[in-house]
Amino acid sequence: MTMPPDRARRRFALSAALAAPLWLTGRAAPAQGRAGAPLTITLAPFLSPASLLAAFRPLREHLERTLGRPVAMSTTKDFRSLCESVRQQQQDAAMLPAHLARLAIADWGHRALAATIDSLDVVVLVRRDSAATVPADLRGGTVAMLDPLALTATVGRQWLQEQGLLGAVSVQTTPSINSALFALDRGDAQAIIAGHTQLLGLSVSTPRNDRVLATLRGIPGPIYVARPGLAAADFEALQAAMLSFRHDPSRAVTAANSSLHAVPPSLLEQLDPLAAIARRTLAGG
């Protein structure tokens, strides 16, 4: 059945509004295509907006100095909105979980800019005073994690299935790792699943009353991609600026504090099975 034109327009407008980035720099959303307009980069929403702003400020300031132009960073309310924002090319570049970067390159025509961490562990955390000592002890409880499009959540759900726990626990989706840790601290969740480097970029107000119950397989860190419509000169300048960024050795290595490097083509090929899961999740509504 054909959707009436007015309804179709309203649906498109709602989709665009939900995908609109949340700007982290205190500026209004910049106009693109205007001389002197900021270069725009959207970050995956794995931390709260305030934590993202603090964590990625050194990179933003490095890019501004190197490129000689303002750089505006944003995030989105969730990973589905992130995918829609990237698909609609609402930013010049985006930092995506590795499997979503592969999807953006394969399905939406984006180009790889730079890689962050080669590998990071996914961990299952419980409260320090939890009686849980093995995964089976989580049965009947609540496990909090980012939404299903996050790579840590994809791996986390696979692990729950391997442990025979996917239907035996309640999976709670949280908007950020900060929120998951608050839920764990309050007792609203008996465990959370997160990338270990995500735990290093938290605000000081985030509770850390946790210990590691299990360490899952390593996953590649986030990847930066550029929209297909970005001018070749801007792409080359941005990529060169990113590849010249070096991490601060006095701080822990994280997605925000990592020496950026070229994306190996072999890595992209290895991500195809995980990208296929994300593709199905997006298609499932």
Short mmCIF file of C-alpha atoms in Angstrom, two decimals:
data_model
loop_
_atom_site.label_atom_id
_atom_site.label_comp_id
_atom_site.label_asym_id
_atom_site.label_seq_id
_atom_site.Cartn_x
_atom_site.Cartn_y
_atom_site.Cartn_z
CA MET A 1 0.00 0.00 0.00
CA THR A 2 1.35 3.43 -0.93
CA MET A 3 1.82 5.82 1.97
CA PRO A 4 -0.07 9.16 1.55
CA PRO A 5 2.34 12.01 0.61
CA ASP A 6 1.61 14.06 3.76
CA ARG A 7 2.19 11.06 6.01
CA ALA A 8 5.39 10.19 4.15
CA ARG A 9 6.70 13.76 4.60
CA ARG A 10 5.85 13.72 8.32
CA ARG A 11 7.59 10.34 8.74
CA PHE A 12 10.71 11.63 6.96
CA ALA A 13 10.74 14.81 9.08
CA LEU A 14 10.42 12.78 12.28
CA SER A 15 13.22 10.45 11.21
CA ALA A 16 15.48 13.42 10.46
CA ALA A 17 14.66 15.06 13.79
CA LEU A 18 15.43 11.91 15.77
CA ALA A 19 18.74 11.52 13.95
CA ALA A 20 19.79 15.13 14.54
CA PRO A 21 23.19 15.29 16.30
CA LEU A 22 23.58 16.69 19.82
CA TRP A 23 26.37 19.27 19.58
CA LEU A 24 29.07 18.95 22.25
CA THR A 25 30.92 22.19 21.68
CA GLY A 26 28.28 24.63 22.88
CA ARG A 27 27.71 25.89 19.34
CA ALA A 28 24.54 25.66 17.32
CA ALA A 29 24.53 23.06 14.56
CA PRO A 30 26.84 24.52 11.91
CA ALA A 31 25.73 25.19 8.35
CA GLN A 32 27.62 23.14 5.81
CA GLY A 33 28.91 24.38 2.50
CA ARG A 34 29.58 27.90 3.80
CA ALA A 35 33.08 29.36 3.75
CA GLY A 36 34.68 29.07 7.18
CA ALA A 37 32.03 26.68 8.49
CA PRO A 38 33.32 24.21 11.09
CA LEU A 39 34.29 20.70 10.14
CA THR A 40 31.74 18.46 11.85
CA ILE A 41 32.44 15.13 13.57
CA THR A 42 29.86 12.96 15.32
CA LEU A 43 30.98 10.59 18.10
CA ALA A 44 29.36 7.29 19.05
CA PRO A 45 27.31 7.79 22.25
CA PHE A 46 29.07 5.28 24.49
CA LEU A 47 29.64 7.86 27.25
CA SER A 48 27.51 10.73 28.52
CA PRO A 49 27.78 13.91 26.39
CA ALA A 50 29.81 15.65 29.11
CA SER A 51 32.28 12.75 29.33
CA LEU A 52 32.61 12.61 25.53
CA LEU A 53 33.29 16.33 25.36
CA ALA A 54 36.05 16.08 27.96
CA ALA A 55 37.59 12.92 26.52
CA PHE A 56 37.76 14.11 22.90
CA ARG A 57 38.75 17.74 23.54
CA PRO A 58 42.48 17.07 22.90
CA LEU A 59 41.70 15.58 19.48
CA ARG A 60 39.34 18.42 18.59
CA GLU A 61 41.93 21.04 19.57
CA HIS A 62 44.65 19.16 17.62
CA LEU A 63 42.47 19.10 14.51
CA GLU A 64 41.64 22.79 14.83
CA ARG A 65 45.32 23.73 15.13
CA THR A 66 46.39 21.45 12.29
CA LEU A 67 43.58 22.30 9.88
CA GLY A 68 43.38 25.98 10.77
CA ARG A 69 39.59 25.86 11.00
CA PRO A 70 36.99 25.24 13.72
CA VAL A 71 35.91 21.67 14.46
CA ALA A 72 32.51 20.95 15.99
CA MET A 73 31.92 17.60 17.69
CA SER A 74 28.51 16.09 18.37
CA THR A 75 26.89 12.87 19.51
CA THR A 76 23.44 11.32 19.20
CA LYS A 77 20.88 10.05 21.68
CA ASP A 78 21.49 6.39 20.78
CA PHE A 79 23.20 4.15 18.24
CA ARG A 80 20.19 3.86 15.93
CA SER A 81 20.09 7.65 15.69
CA LEU A 82 23.84 7.57 15.08
CA CYS A 83 23.37 5.22 12.12
CA GLU A 84 20.57 7.33 10.67
CA SER A 85 22.61 10.52 11.11
CA VAL A 86 25.60 8.97 9.34
CA ARG A 87 23.44 7.48 6.59
CA GLN A 88 21.94 10.93 5.98
CA GLN A 89 25.45 12.48 5.90
CA GLN A 90 24.59 15.02 8.60
CA GLN A 91 28.30 15.37 9.49
CA ASP A 92 31.61 15.46 7.65
CA ALA A 93 33.03 12.56 9.65
CA ALA A 94 31.99 10.16 12.36
CA MET A 95 33.65 7.94 14.93
CA LEU A 96 31.79 4.64 14.83
CA PRO A 97 32.07 1.23 16.47
CA ALA A 98 34.19 -0.81 14.08
CA HIS A 99 31.33 -2.95 12.74
CA LEU A 100 29.18 0.15 12.06
CA ALA A 101 32.13 1.77 10.30
CA ARG A 102 32.28 -1.29 8.05
CA LEU A 103 28.54 -0.96 7.41
CA ALA A 104 28.88 2.76 6.59
CA ILE A 105 31.67 1.99 4.11
CA ALA A 106 29.97 -0.99 2.47
CA ASP A 107 26.35 0.25 2.39
CA TRP A 108 26.44 4.06 2.54
CA GLY A 109 29.58 4.89 0.56
CA HIS A 110 31.65 6.36 3.40
CA ARG A 111 35.46 6.31 3.34
CA ALA A 112 37.77 5.08 6.08
CA LEU A 113 39.75 7.87 7.75
CA ALA A 114 41.62 6.43 10.72
CA ALA A 115 41.61 3.63 13.29
CA THR A 116 41.93 4.02 17.06
CA ILE A 117 42.73 1.01 19.26
CA ASP A 118 43.75 -2.27 17.62
CA SER A 119 42.01 -4.38 20.26
CA LEU A 120 40.16 -3.87 23.52
CA ASP A 121 38.63 -6.37 25.93
CA VAL A 122 34.92 -6.56 26.65
CA VAL A 123 34.29 -7.18 30.35
CA VAL A 124 31.39 -8.28 32.53
CA LEU A 125 31.27 -6.28 35.75
CA VAL A 126 29.40 -6.96 38.98
CA ARG A 127 29.31 -5.06 42.25
CA ARG A 128 32.26 -5.63 44.55
CA ASP A 129 29.91 -7.12 47.15
CA SER A 130 28.12 -9.36 44.63
CA ALA A 131 27.92 -13.06 45.47
CA ALA A 132 28.34 -13.92 41.77
CA THR A 133 31.54 -15.86 41.03
CA VAL A 134 30.65 -17.55 37.73
CA PRO A 135 28.39 -16.46 34.82
CA ALA A 136 25.63 -18.90 35.85
CA ASP A 137 25.17 -16.87 39.04
CA LEU A 138 23.62 -14.08 36.94
CA ARG A 139 20.61 -16.26 36.08
CA GLY A 140 17.36 -14.48 36.95
CA GLY A 141 19.07 -11.10 37.25
CA THR A 142 19.43 -8.02 35.06
CA VAL A 143 22.42 -7.34 32.81
CA ALA A 144 22.85 -3.75 31.57
CA MET A 145 24.67 -2.80 28.38
CA LEU A 146 24.56 -0.31 25.52
CA ASP A 147 21.93 -0.77 22.83
CA PRO A 148 22.14 -3.75 20.43
CA LEU A 149 23.91 -1.73 17.71
CA ALA A 150 26.92 -1.11 19.96
CA LEU A 151 29.74 -3.57 19.32
CA THR A 152 30.19 -4.29 23.03
CA ALA A 153 26.48 -5.15 23.26
CA THR A 154 26.67 -7.36 20.15
CA VAL A 155 29.54 -9.31 21.69
CA GLY A 156 27.83 -9.27 25.09
CA ARG A 157 24.65 -10.82 23.73
CA GLN A 158 26.66 -13.48 21.93
CA TRP A 159 28.41 -14.29 25.23
CA LEU A 160 25.08 -14.51 27.09
CA GLN A 161 23.87 -16.94 24.44
CA GLU A 162 27.04 -19.04 24.72
CA GLN A 163 26.56 -19.19 28.50
CA GLY A 164 22.92 -20.23 28.15
CA LEU A 165 21.83 -16.97 29.77
CA LEU A 166 20.25 -14.99 26.93
CA GLY A 167 16.70 -15.98 27.90
CA ALA A 168 17.55 -16.41 31.58
CA VAL A 169 18.48 -12.80 32.35
CA SER A 170 16.77 -9.51 31.66
CA VAL A 171 18.85 -7.37 29.29
CA GLN A 172 18.58 -3.68 30.14
CA THR A 173 19.62 -1.12 27.52
CA THR A 174 21.32 1.97 28.93
CA PRO A 175 22.13 5.21 27.08
CA SER A 176 25.76 5.24 28.21
CA ILE A 177 28.33 3.33 30.22
CA ASN A 178 27.94 6.01 32.90
CA SER A 179 24.24 5.11 33.20
CA ALA A 180 25.05 1.39 33.35
CA LEU A 181 27.44 1.92 36.24
CA PHE A 182 24.83 3.96 38.13
CA ALA A 183 22.33 1.13 37.59
CA LEU A 184 24.87 -1.38 38.91
CA ASP A 185 25.64 0.80 41.94
CA ARG A 186 21.93 1.18 42.77
CA GLY A 187 21.31 -2.54 42.42
CA ASP A 188 19.01 -2.07 39.42
CA ALA A 189 21.37 -4.31 37.44
CA GLN A 190 23.32 -7.30 38.73
CA ALA A 191 25.96 -6.98 36.00
CA ILE A 192 26.98 -4.72 33.15
CA ILE A 193 28.90 -5.40 29.94
CA ALA A 194 31.33 -2.77 28.62
CA GLY A 195 34.58 -2.26 26.80
CA HIS A 196 37.39 -1.93 29.33
CA THR A 197 38.69 1.28 27.74
CA GLN A 198 35.21 2.81 27.98
CA LEU A 199 35.62 2.64 31.74
CA LEU A 200 38.66 4.93 31.58
CA GLY A 201 36.87 8.03 30.24
CA LEU A 202 34.25 8.45 32.94
CA SER A 203 33.40 11.56 34.93
CA VAL A 204 34.55 11.57 38.56
CA SER A 205 30.91 11.43 39.68
CA THR A 206 30.37 8.02 38.08
CA PRO A 207 30.36 5.29 40.77
CA ARG A 208 33.02 2.57 40.49
CA ASN A 209 31.77 -0.01 42.96
CA ASP A 210 32.55 -2.90 40.61
CA ARG A 211 34.81 -5.86 39.88
CA VAL A 212 35.37 -8.04 36.81
CA LEU A 213 33.36 -11.27 36.68
CA ALA A 214 34.47 -12.30 33.19
CA THR A 215 36.60 -11.04 30.32
CA LEU A 216 35.24 -11.67 26.82
CA ARG A 217 37.05 -11.69 23.50
CA GLY A 218 38.81 -8.59 22.28
CA ILE A 219 37.21 -6.31 19.71
CA PRO A 220 38.74 -3.60 17.49
CA GLY A 221 38.37 -0.04 18.65
CA PRO A 222 36.23 2.59 16.91
CA ILE A 223 37.00 3.76 13.38
CA TYR A 224 36.60 7.23 11.88
CA VAL A 225 34.84 7.49 8.53
CA ALA A 226 34.13 10.43 6.19
CA ARG A 227 30.92 11.09 4.29
CA PRO A 228 31.07 10.38 0.56
CA GLY A 229 30.28 14.00 -0.31
CA LEU A 230 33.30 15.43 1.52
CA ALA A 231 35.57 17.22 -0.96
CA ALA A 232 38.76 15.33 -1.81
CA ALA A 233 41.00 18.14 -0.50
CA ASP A 234 39.08 18.24 2.79
CA PHE A 235 39.23 14.46 3.12
CA GLU A 236 42.99 14.37 2.53
CA ALA A 237 43.62 17.24 4.96
CA LEU A 238 41.44 15.69 7.66
CA GLN A 239 42.99 12.25 7.27
CA ALA A 240 46.53 13.68 7.44
CA ALA A 241 45.61 15.68 10.55
CA MET A 242 44.09 12.62 12.22
CA LEU A 243 47.06 10.40 11.42
CA SER A 244 49.37 12.97 13.03
CA PHE A 245 47.50 12.81 16.36
CA ARG A 246 49.51 11.12 19.12
CA HIS A 247 48.19 9.92 22.44
CA ASP A 248 49.16 11.49 25.75
CA PRO A 249 51.50 8.92 27.39
CA SER A 250 50.61 10.22 30.85
CA ARG A 251 47.02 9.03 30.40
CA ALA A 252 45.55 5.60 29.75
CA VAL A 253 45.07 4.61 26.11
CA THR A 254 41.41 4.88 25.11
CA ALA A 255 39.46 5.52 21.90
CA ALA A 256 39.84 9.24 22.62
CA ASN A 257 43.48 9.04 23.70
CA SER A 258 45.05 6.81 21.06
CA SER A 259 47.57 7.44 18.30
CA LEU A 260 45.41 7.29 15.19
CA HIS A 261 46.59 5.13 12.31
CA ALA A 262 45.48 3.91 8.89
CA VAL A 263 42.65 1.37 8.74
CA PRO A 264 43.97 -2.00 7.46
CA PRO A 265 41.79 -3.38 4.64
CA SER A 266 42.06 -6.82 6.26
CA LEU A 267 40.35 -5.46 9.39
CA LEU A 268 37.37 -4.26 7.36
CA GLU A 269 36.97 -7.70 5.81
CA GLN A 270 37.10 -9.36 9.24
CA LEU A 271 34.25 -7.10 10.38
CA ASP A 272 31.79 -8.32 7.73
CA PRO A 273 30.04 -10.91 9.99
CA LEU A 274 29.51 -8.31 12.74
CA ALA A 275 28.39 -5.71 10.19
CA ALA A 276 25.83 -8.24 8.95
CA ILE A 277 24.39 -8.48 12.49
CA ALA A 278 24.09 -4.68 12.64
CA ARG A 279 22.43 -4.63 9.22
CA ARG A 280 19.81 -7.11 10.42
CA THR A 281 19.29 -5.18 13.66
CA LEU A 282 18.68 -1.96 11.74
CA ALA A 283 16.27 -3.68 9.37
CA GLY A 284 14.37 -5.16 12.30
CA GLY A 285 13.10 -1.75 13.44
#
